[in-house]
CSV table of C-alpha atoms and ligand atoms in Angstrom, one decimal:
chain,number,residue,atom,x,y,z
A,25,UNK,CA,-13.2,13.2,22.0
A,26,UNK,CA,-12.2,10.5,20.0
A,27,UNK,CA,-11.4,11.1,15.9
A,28,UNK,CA,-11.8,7.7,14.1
A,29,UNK,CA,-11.1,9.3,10.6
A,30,UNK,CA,-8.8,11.9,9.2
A,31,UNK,CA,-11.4,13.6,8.0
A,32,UNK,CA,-12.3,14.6,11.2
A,33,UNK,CA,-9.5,16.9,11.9
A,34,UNK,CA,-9.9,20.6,9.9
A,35,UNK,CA,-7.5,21.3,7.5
A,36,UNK,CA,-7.1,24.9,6.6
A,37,UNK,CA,-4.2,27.6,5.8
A,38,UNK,CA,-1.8,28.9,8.7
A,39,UNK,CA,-1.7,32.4,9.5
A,40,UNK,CA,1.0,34.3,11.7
A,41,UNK,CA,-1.4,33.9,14.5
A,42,UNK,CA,-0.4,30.2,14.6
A,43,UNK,CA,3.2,31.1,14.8
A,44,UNK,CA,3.6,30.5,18.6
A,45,UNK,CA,1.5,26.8,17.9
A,46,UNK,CA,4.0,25.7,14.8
A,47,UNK,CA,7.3,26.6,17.1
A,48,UNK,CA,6.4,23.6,19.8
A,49,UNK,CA,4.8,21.1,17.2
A,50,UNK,CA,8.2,21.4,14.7
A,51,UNK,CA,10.4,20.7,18.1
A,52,UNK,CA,8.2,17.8,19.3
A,53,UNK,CA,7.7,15.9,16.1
A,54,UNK,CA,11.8,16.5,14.7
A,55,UNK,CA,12.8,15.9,18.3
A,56,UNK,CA,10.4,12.4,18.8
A,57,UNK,CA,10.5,11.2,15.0
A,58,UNK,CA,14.5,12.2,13.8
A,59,UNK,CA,15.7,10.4,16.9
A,60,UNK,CA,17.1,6.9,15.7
A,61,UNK,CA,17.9,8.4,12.8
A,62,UNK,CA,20.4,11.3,13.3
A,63,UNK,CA,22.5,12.3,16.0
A,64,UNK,CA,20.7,14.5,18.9
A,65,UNK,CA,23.7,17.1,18.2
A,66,UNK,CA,21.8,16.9,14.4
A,67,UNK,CA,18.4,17.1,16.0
A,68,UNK,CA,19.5,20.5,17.3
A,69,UNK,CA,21.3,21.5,14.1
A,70,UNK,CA,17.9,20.7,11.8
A,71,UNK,CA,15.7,22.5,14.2
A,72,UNK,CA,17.9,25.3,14.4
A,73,UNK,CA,17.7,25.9,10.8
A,74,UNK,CA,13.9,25.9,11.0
A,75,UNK,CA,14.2,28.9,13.0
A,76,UNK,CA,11.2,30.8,13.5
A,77,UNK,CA,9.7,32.6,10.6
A,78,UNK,CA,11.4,30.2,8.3
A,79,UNK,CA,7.7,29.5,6.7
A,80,UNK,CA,6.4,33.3,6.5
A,81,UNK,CA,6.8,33.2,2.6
A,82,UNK,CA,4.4,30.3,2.5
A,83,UNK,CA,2.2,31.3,5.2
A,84,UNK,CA,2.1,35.1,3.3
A,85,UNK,CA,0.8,33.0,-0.4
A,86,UNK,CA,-1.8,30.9,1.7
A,87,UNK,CA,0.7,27.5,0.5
A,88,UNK,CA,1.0,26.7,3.9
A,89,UNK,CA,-1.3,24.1,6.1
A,90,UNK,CA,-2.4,23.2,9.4
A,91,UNK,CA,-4.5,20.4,11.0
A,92,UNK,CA,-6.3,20.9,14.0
A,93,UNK,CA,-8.6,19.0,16.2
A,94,UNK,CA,-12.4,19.3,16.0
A,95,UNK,CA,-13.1,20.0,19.7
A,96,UNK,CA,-10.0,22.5,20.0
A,97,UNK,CA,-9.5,24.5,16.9
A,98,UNK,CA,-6.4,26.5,18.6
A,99,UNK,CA,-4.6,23.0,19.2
A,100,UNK,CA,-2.6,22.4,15.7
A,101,UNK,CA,-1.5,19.1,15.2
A,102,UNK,CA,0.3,18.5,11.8
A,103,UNK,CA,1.1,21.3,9.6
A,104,UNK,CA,2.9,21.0,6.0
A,105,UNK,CA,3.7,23.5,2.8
A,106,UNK,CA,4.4,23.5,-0.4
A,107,UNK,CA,6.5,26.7,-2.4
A,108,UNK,CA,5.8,27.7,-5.8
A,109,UNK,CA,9.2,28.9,-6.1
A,110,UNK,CA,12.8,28.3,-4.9
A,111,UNK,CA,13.7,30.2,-1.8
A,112,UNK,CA,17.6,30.2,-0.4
A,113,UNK,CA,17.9,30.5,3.3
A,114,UNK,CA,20.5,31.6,5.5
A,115,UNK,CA,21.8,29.2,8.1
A,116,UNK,CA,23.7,32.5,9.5
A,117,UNK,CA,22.3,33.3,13.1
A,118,UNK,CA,21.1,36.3,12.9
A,119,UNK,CA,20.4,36.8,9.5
A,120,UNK,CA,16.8,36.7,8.2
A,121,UNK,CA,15.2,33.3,7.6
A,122,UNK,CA,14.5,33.9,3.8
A,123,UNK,CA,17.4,36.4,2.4
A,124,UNK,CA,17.0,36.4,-1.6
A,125,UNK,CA,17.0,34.2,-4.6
A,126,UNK,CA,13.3,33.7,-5.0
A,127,UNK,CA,13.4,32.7,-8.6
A,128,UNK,CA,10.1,32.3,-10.2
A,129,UNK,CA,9.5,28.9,-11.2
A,130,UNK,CA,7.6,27.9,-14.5
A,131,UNK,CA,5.1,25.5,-13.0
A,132,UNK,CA,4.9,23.9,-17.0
A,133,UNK,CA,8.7,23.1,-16.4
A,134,UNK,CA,9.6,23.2,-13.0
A,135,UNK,CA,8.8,21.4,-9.6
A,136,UNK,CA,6.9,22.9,-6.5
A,137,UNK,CA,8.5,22.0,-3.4
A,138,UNK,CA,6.9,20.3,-0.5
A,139,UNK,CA,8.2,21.9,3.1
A,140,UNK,CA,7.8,22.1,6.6
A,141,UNK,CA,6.1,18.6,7.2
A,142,UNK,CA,5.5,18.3,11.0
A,143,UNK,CA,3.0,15.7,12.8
A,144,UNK,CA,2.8,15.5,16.5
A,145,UNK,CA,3.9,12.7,18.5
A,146,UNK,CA,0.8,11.8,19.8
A,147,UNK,CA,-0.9,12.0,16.6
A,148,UNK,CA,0.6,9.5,14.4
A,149,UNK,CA,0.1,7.4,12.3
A,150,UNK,CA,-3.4,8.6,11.9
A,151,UNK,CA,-3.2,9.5,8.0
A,152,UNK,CA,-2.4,13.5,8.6
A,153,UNK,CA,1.0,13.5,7.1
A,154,UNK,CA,-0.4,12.1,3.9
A,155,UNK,CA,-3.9,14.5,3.8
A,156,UNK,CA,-1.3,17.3,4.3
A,157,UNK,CA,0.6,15.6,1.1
A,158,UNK,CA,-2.4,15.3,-1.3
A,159,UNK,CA,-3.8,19.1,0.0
A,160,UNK,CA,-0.4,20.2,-1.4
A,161,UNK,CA,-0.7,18.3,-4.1
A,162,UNK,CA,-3.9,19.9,-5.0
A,163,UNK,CA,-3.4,23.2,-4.2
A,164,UNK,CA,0.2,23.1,-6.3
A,165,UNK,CA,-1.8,21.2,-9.2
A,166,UNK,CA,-4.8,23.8,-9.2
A,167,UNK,CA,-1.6,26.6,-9.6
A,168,UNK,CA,-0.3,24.3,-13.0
A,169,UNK,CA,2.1,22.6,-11.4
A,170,UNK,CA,2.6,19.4,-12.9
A,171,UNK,CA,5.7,18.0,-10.7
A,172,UNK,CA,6.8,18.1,-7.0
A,173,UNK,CA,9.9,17.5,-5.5
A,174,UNK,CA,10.9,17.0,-1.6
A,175,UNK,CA,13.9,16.3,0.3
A,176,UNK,CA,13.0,13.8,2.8
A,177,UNK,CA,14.8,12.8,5.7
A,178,UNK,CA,15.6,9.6,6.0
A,179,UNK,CA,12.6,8.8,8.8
A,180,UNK,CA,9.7,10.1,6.7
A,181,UNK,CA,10.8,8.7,3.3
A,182,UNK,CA,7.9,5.6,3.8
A,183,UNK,CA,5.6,8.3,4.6
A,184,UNK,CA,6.8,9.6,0.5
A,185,UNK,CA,6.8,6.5,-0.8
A,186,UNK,CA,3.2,5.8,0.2
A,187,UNK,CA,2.0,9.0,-1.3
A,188,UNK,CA,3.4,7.6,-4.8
A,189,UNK,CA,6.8,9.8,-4.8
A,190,UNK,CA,10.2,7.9,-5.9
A,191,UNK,CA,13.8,8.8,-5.1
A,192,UNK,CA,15.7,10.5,-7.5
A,193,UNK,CA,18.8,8.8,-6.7
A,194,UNK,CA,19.6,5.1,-7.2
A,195,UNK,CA,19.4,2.7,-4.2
A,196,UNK,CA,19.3,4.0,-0.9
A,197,UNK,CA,18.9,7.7,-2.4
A,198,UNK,CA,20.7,9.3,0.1
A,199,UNK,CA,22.8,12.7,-0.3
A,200,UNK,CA,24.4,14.3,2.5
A,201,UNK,CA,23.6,17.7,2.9
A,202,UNK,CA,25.5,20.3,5.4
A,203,UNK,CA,23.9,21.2,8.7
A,204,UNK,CA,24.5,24.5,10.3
A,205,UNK,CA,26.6,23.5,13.0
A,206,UNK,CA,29.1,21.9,9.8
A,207,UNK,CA,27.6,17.9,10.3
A,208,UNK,CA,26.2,16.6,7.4
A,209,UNK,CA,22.9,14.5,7.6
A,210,UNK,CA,21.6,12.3,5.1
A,211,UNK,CA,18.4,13.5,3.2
A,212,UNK,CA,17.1,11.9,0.3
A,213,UNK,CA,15.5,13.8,-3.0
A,214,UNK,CA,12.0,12.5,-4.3
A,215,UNK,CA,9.8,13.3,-6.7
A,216,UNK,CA,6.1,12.8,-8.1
A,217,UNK,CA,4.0,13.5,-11.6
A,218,UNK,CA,1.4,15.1,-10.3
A,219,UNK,CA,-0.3,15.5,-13.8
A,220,UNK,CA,-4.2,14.5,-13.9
A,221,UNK,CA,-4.6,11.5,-16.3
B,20,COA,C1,7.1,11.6,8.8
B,20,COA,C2,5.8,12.1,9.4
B,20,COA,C3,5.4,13.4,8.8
B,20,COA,C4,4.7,11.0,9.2
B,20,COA,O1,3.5,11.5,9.7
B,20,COA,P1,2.2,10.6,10.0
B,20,COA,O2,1.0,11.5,10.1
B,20,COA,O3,2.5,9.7,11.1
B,20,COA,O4,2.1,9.8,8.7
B,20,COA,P2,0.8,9.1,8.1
B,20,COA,O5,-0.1,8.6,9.2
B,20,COA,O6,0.1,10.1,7.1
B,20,COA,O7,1.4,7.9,7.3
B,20,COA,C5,0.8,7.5,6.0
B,20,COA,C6,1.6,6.2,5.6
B,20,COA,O8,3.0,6.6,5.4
B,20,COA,C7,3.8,5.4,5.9
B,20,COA,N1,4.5,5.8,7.1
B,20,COA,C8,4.4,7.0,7.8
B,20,COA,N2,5.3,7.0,8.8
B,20,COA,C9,5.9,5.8,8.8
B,20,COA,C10,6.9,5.2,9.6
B,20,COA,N3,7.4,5.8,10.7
B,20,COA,N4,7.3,3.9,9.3
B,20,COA,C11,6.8,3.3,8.2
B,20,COA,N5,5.8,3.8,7.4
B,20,COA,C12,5.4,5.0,7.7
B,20,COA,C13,2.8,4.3,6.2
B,20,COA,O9,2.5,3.6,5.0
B,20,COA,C14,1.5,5.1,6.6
B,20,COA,O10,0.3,4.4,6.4
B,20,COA,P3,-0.1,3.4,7.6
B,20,COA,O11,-0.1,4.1,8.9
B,20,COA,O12,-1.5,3.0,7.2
B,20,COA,O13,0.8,2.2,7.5
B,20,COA,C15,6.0,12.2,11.0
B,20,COA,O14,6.6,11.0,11.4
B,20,COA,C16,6.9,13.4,11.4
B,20,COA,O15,6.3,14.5,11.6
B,20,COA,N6,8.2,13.2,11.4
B,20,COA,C17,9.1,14.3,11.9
B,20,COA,C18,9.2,15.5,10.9
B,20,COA,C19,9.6,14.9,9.6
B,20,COA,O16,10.4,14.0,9.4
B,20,COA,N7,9.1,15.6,8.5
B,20,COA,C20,9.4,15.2,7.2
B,20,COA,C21,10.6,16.0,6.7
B,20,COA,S1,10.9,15.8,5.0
């Protein structure tokens, strides 16, 4: 079947039934997309740390999003998040994906976060990355928020920037943030008003 709009693909929240689905589509797209940009010993070292269950405290509020395909509503092609609160995760193997500080945020002063944005490969470029933005958007908006804040890597900051979202940083924006394995990659902090005018 062929989709000729974005609007044909169904949008809902993920549930830990689409755990075994989100696993393959975060190592396709980080695998396909990163390449170019980091190192494949980086590749590993960012998928490692999106370790299974690392988006169970978004899936568990409902903040959490998937796109499938009208004719197969098991086959999950994009999927993206936004947290209404700052979560600390180990990179320790072993250790449980979230462990601790979930400080509640003050959605009058503070930023929600978008997370977890995965498109597949073969489904680029087709508008999903950027419904996935404006659902969190929405869904952070309609719980007061009035910022959000991301940390891009460096391949999806047009993506951002297209959705209206600015660096925080002067020129380039980048920071380099540790990986797992002790490389540091290059990420770059954006942000976007949010607020209805
Ligand atoms: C970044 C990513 C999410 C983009 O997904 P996508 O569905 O292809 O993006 P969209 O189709 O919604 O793009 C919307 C707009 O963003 C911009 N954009 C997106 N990807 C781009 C790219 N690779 N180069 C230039 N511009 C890009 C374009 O303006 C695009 O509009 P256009 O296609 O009409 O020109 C996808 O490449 C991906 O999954 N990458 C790997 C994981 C990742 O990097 N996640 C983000 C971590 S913060």
């Amino acid at each position: 079947m062929a989709f000729t709009s974005v609007e044909d693909y169904i949008l809902r929240p993920a549930t830990f039934d689409d755990a075994s689905e989100l696993k393959p589509l975060r190592t396709a797209s980080v695998t396909h997309f990163c390449a170019g940009h980091y190192s494949t010993s980086a590749i590993s070292a960012i998928l490692a740390s999106a370790r299974d269950g690392r988006y169970d405290d978004l899936i568990s509020k409902g903040t959490y999003f998937v796109l499938t395909t009208p004719d197969s509503p098991a086959r999950i092609v994009a999927s993206a998040g936004w947290t209404p609160h700052r979560t600390v995760y180990s990179d320790k193997p072993g250790e449980s994906a979230t462990i601790a500080v979930h400080e509640p945020f003050d959605p009058s002063t503070d930023a929600a976060w978008i997370r977890g944005m995965y498109v597949h490969p073969d489904y680029a470029r087709r508008g999903l990355a950027a419904r996935l933005v404006k659902e969190c958007e929405t869904d952070a908006r309609r719980a007061g928020f009035v910022r959000v804040h991301l940390s891009a890597t460096t391949n999806a900051v047009q993506l951002y920037e297209s959705c209206g979202y600015v660096k925080m940083k002067e020129g380039d924006g980048v920071e380099m943030v540790g990986l797992p394995n002790g490389e540091m990659m290059a990420s770059v902090m954006m942000k976007k008003n949010i607020e209805e005018r």
